[in-house]
Tab-separated table of C-alpha atoms in Angstrom:
chain	number	residue	atom	x	y	z
A	126	MET	CA	51.563	142.419	147.767
A	127	PRO	CA	52.283	146.001	149.056
A	128	SER	CA	53.073	148.892	147.202
A	129	GLY	CA	57.521	150.199	146.669
A	130	ARG	CA	56.117	153.133	147.895
A	131	THR	CA	54.355	151.527	150.898
A	132	HIS	CA	56.929	149.465	151.549
A	133	ASP	CA	58.800	153.167	152.284
A	134	ARG	CA	56.692	154.479	154.876
A	135	ILE	CA	56.538	151.167	156.318
A	136	THR	CA	60.137	151.679	156.479
A	137	LEU	CA	60.289	155.458	157.700
A	138	TRP	CA	57.471	154.523	159.905
A	139	ASN	CA	59.533	151.822	161.337
A	140	LEU	CA	63.224	153.134	161.863
A	141	PRO	CA	62.241	155.500	165.151
A	142	ALA	CA	60.673	152.215	167.459
A	143	VAL	CA	64.328	149.832	165.614
A	144	THR	CA	65.983	153.146	166.833
A	145	VAL	CA	64.785	153.453	169.727
A	146	LEU	CA	65.403	149.289	170.420
A	147	SER	CA	68.053	149.078	169.496
A	148	LEU	CA	69.291	152.007	171.835
A	149	PHE	CA	67.412	149.970	175.203
A	150	VAL	CA	69.132	147.155	173.437
A	151	THR	CA	73.144	147.769	172.255
A	152	LYS	CA	72.754	151.155	174.679
A	153	SER	CA	75.278	152.167	172.389
A	154	SER	CA	74.715	155.554	170.050
A	155	GLU	CA	77.068	154.419	167.883
A	156	LEU	CA	76.146	150.761	167.127
A	157	THR	CA	73.071	152.044	167.388
A	158	LEU	CA	73.282	154.464	164.259
A	159	ILE	CA	75.156	151.824	162.843
A	160	VAL	CA	71.677	149.426	163.418
A	161	SER	CA	69.222	152.188	162.456
A	162	GLY	CA	70.693	153.290	159.393
A	163	GLY	CA	71.138	149.195	158.385
A	164	PHE	CA	67.926	149.898	158.261
A	165	LEU	CA	67.659	151.997	156.589
A	166	PHE	CA	69.215	150.569	153.296
A	167	SER	CA	67.490	147.747	153.315
A	168	GLY	CA	64.447	148.765	153.701
A	169	LEU	CA	65.221	151.858	150.906
A	170	MET	CA	68.475	149.889	148.985
A	171	LEU	CA	68.671	146.050	150.008
A	172	SER	CA	64.995	145.761	149.262
A	173	PRO	CA	64.068	141.542	148.780
A	174	ASP	CA	62.558	143.272	145.797
A	175	LEU	CA	65.682	144.024	144.642
A	176	ASP	CA	64.908	140.573	141.585
A	177	LEU	CA	62.016	142.701	140.158
A	178	ASN	CA	62.359	145.992	138.490
A	179	SER	CA	60.613	148.188	141.818
A	180	LEU	CA	62.153	151.720	142.937
A	181	PRO	CA	64.339	150.422	144.548
A	182	PHE	CA	66.258	148.801	142.265
A	183	LYS	CA	66.256	151.446	140.271
A	184	ARG	CA	67.604	153.713	143.133
A	185	TRP	CA	70.279	151.894	142.838
A	186	GLY	CA	70.840	154.579	139.775
A	187	TRP	CA	73.568	153.660	136.719
A	188	LEU	CA	75.322	150.564	139.095
A	189	ARG	CA	71.912	149.418	138.874
A	190	TRP	CA	72.851	146.874	135.932
A	191	ILE	CA	74.290	145.169	138.970
A	192	TRP	CA	71.206	143.113	139.817
A	193	ILE	CA	70.088	142.683	136.726
A	194	PRO	CA	71.872	138.886	136.986
A	195	TYR	CA	70.452	138.483	140.505
A	196	GLN	CA	67.536	139.267	138.717
A	197	LYS	CA	67.873	136.324	136.265
A	198	LEU	CA	68.687	134.306	138.977
A	199	VAL	CA	66.179	134.447	141.732
A	200	ARG	CA	63.359	134.032	141.670
A	201	HIS	CA	60.937	136.317	143.022
A	202	ARG	CA	59.774	135.655	146.766
A	203	SER	CA	61.993	132.682	146.366
A	204	ILE	CA	63.698	131.562	149.259
A	205	PHE	CA	66.681	133.478	148.363
A	206	SER	CA	64.869	136.534	148.380
A	207	HIS	CA	62.699	136.638	150.547
A	208	GLY	CA	63.908	134.211	153.213
A	209	LEU	CA	64.608	135.278	156.378
A	210	VAL	CA	67.972	135.250	155.932
A	211	ILE	CA	68.655	133.691	153.875
A	212	GLY	CA	67.550	136.013	150.911
A	213	THR	CA	69.629	139.059	153.430
A	214	THR	CA	73.058	137.446	153.301
A	215	LEU	CA	72.505	136.185	149.736
A	216	ARG	CA	71.967	140.013	148.512
A	217	ILE	CA	74.807	140.717	151.323
A	218	LEU	CA	77.423	138.023	149.332
A	219	TYR	CA	76.254	139.487	145.962
A	220	LEU	CA	76.643	143.069	146.276
A	221	ALA	CA	80.498	141.823	148.492
A	222	PHE	CA	81.052	140.005	145.074
A	223	TRP	CA	80.869	143.115	142.973
A	224	ALA	CA	82.676	144.859	146.179
A	225	MET	CA	85.467	143.245	145.438
A	226	VAL	CA	85.068	142.410	141.876
A	227	VAL	CA	85.012	146.557	141.249
A	228	GLY	CA	87.660	146.745	143.952
A	229	GLY	CA	90.242	144.003	142.552
A	230	LEU	CA	89.983	145.848	138.807
A	231	GLY	CA	90.786	149.120	140.417
A	232	VAL	CA	94.080	147.716	142.654
A	233	MET	CA	94.775	145.938	139.814
A	234	VAL	CA	94.616	149.412	137.222
A	235	ILE	CA	96.484	150.804	139.980
A	236	ALA	CA	99.310	148.598	140.181
A	237	LEU	CA	99.822	149.164	136.275
A	238	LEU	CA	100.085	152.680	136.866
A	239	GLY	CA	102.702	152.213	138.750
A	240	TYR	CA	101.107	153.905	142.051
A	241	THR	CA	101.042	150.771	144.118
A	242	PRO	CA	101.223	151.621	147.733
A	243	TRP	CA	100.068	148.460	149.352
A	244	SER	CA	100.016	145.063	147.821
A	245	TRP	CA	97.135	142.469	147.494
A	246	GLN	CA	99.646	140.921	150.425
A	247	ASP	CA	98.965	143.994	153.248
A	248	LEU	CA	95.720	143.968	151.936
A	249	ALA	CA	93.825	140.439	153.348
A	250	PRO	CA	95.629	141.169	156.923
A	251	GLN	CA	94.330	143.871	157.396
A	252	ILE	CA	90.475	142.649	156.140
A	253	ALA	CA	90.957	139.339	158.357
A	254	ARG	CA	92.110	142.372	161.568
A	255	SER	CA	88.923	144.885	160.974
A	256	GLN	CA	86.636	140.967	160.695
A	257	PHE	CA	87.164	140.832	164.341
A	258	GLN	CA	88.203	143.899	165.549
A	259	TYR	CA	84.576	145.431	164.264
A	260	ARG	CA	82.424	142.344	165.240
A	261	GLN	CA	80.268	143.626	166.436
A	262	GLU	CA	80.400	146.222	164.625
A	263	TYR	CA	80.084	143.781	161.496
A	264	ILE	CA	76.630	142.540	163.741
A	265	ALA	CA	74.815	145.749	163.655
A	266	LEU	CA	75.276	146.250	160.391
A	267	PHE	CA	73.567	142.706	159.456
A	268	LEU	CA	70.617	142.990	162.482
A	269	GLY	CA	69.509	146.383	160.885
A	270	LEU	CA	69.407	144.451	157.513
A	271	GLU	CA	67.951	141.559	158.542
A	272	LEU	CA	65.171	143.854	159.915
A	273	GLY	CA	64.353	145.764	157.211
A	274	ALA	CA	64.096	142.421	154.949
A	275	ILE	CA	62.051	141.459	158.062
A	276	ALA	CA	60.057	144.537	157.999
A	277	HIS	CA	58.922	144.173	153.940
A	278	ILE	CA	58.464	140.191	154.453
A	279	VAL	CA	55.982	140.533	156.748
A	280	SER	CA	54.267	143.508	154.659
A	281	ASP	CA	54.332	141.235	151.602
A	282	TRP	CA	52.710	138.357	154.186
A	283	THR	CA	49.998	140.100	155.650
A	284	THR	CA	48.736	141.582	152.249
A	285	SER	CA	48.919	138.361	150.287
A	286	THR	CA	47.145	136.781	153.777
A	287	TYR	CA	44.451	139.391	153.875
A	288	LYS	CA	43.930	138.864	149.925
A	289	LYS	CA	43.540	135.920	149.858
A	290	LEU	CA	41.437	135.744	152.711
A	291	LEU	CA	39.198	138.355	151.484
A	292	LYS	CA	38.820	136.525	147.798
A	293	GLY	CA	38.341	133.218	149.352
A	294	SER	CA	35.297	135.015	151.831
A	295	GLN	CA	34.160	137.094	148.065
A	296	LYS	CA	34.127	133.247	145.688
A	297	SER	CA	31.846	131.486	148.735
A	298	GLN	CA	29.791	134.785	148.420
A	299	ARG	CA	29.715	134.684	144.329
A	300	THR	CA	29.108	130.456	144.749
A	301	ARG	CA	25.341	131.097	147.861
A	302	LYS	CA	24.653	133.948	144.868
A	303	VAL	CA	25.029	131.386	142.617
A	304	LEU	CA	23.699	128.132	143.195
A	305	PRO	CA	19.436	127.750	142.653
A	306	LYS	CA	17.431	127.054	145.888
A	307	LYS	CA	15.359	123.427	145.921
A	308	LYS	CA	12.536	124.101	145.268
A	309	LYS	CA	10.638	121.691	149.479
A	310	LYS	CA	8.288	119.462	146.855
A	311	THR	CA	4.947	119.986	148.266
A	312	GLN	CA	2.434	116.725	149.268
A	313	ARG	CA	0.717	117.160	146.006
A	314	GLN	CA	3.753	116.879	143.493
A	315	SER	CA	4.766	113.510	146.050
A	316	ARG	CA	1.952	111.928	144.876
A	317	HIS	CA	1.725	112.563	141.411
A	318	ARG	CA	4.639	110.655	140.624
A	319	PRO	CA	5.034	108.088	140.410
């Protein structure tokens, strides 16, 4: 498995290719920025390795505590952390949960202080409307986040496969050296045996 710095390099080296490809496909600088930003954020902050005490985990600074329950619930390299689409979706939903908790607490504090310029009834339709109004942007963001996770997963898989192949090749070489060579029987040895 590559180190955290190697994953960072892979993210940064692939960022120009992702940017050019998304600009070619979308023909939109806005969507390209969203895809590229999502790719960069996924590679550096929303990595499949958030289930470990990793560089992306440490980058969350004083907010890293929100990922501790995730680490306890999700086994490393499981389908829930390193699965295509599933891993990214789970991390997005997990982060959205915490955003709703913090946002809900903020709204409650504001309401208790009497500074409520809007209510929950006003907020819900706006959120629903934004999902339809900015549908392309949401899709572009998800694709960028997923591409960042794919770059991570492919590098993990490639490195692990290479190490297994290398280990298997070294093991077979060691086995050849350890096994004693069979002696050829000469005619004299075979005649003296009953």
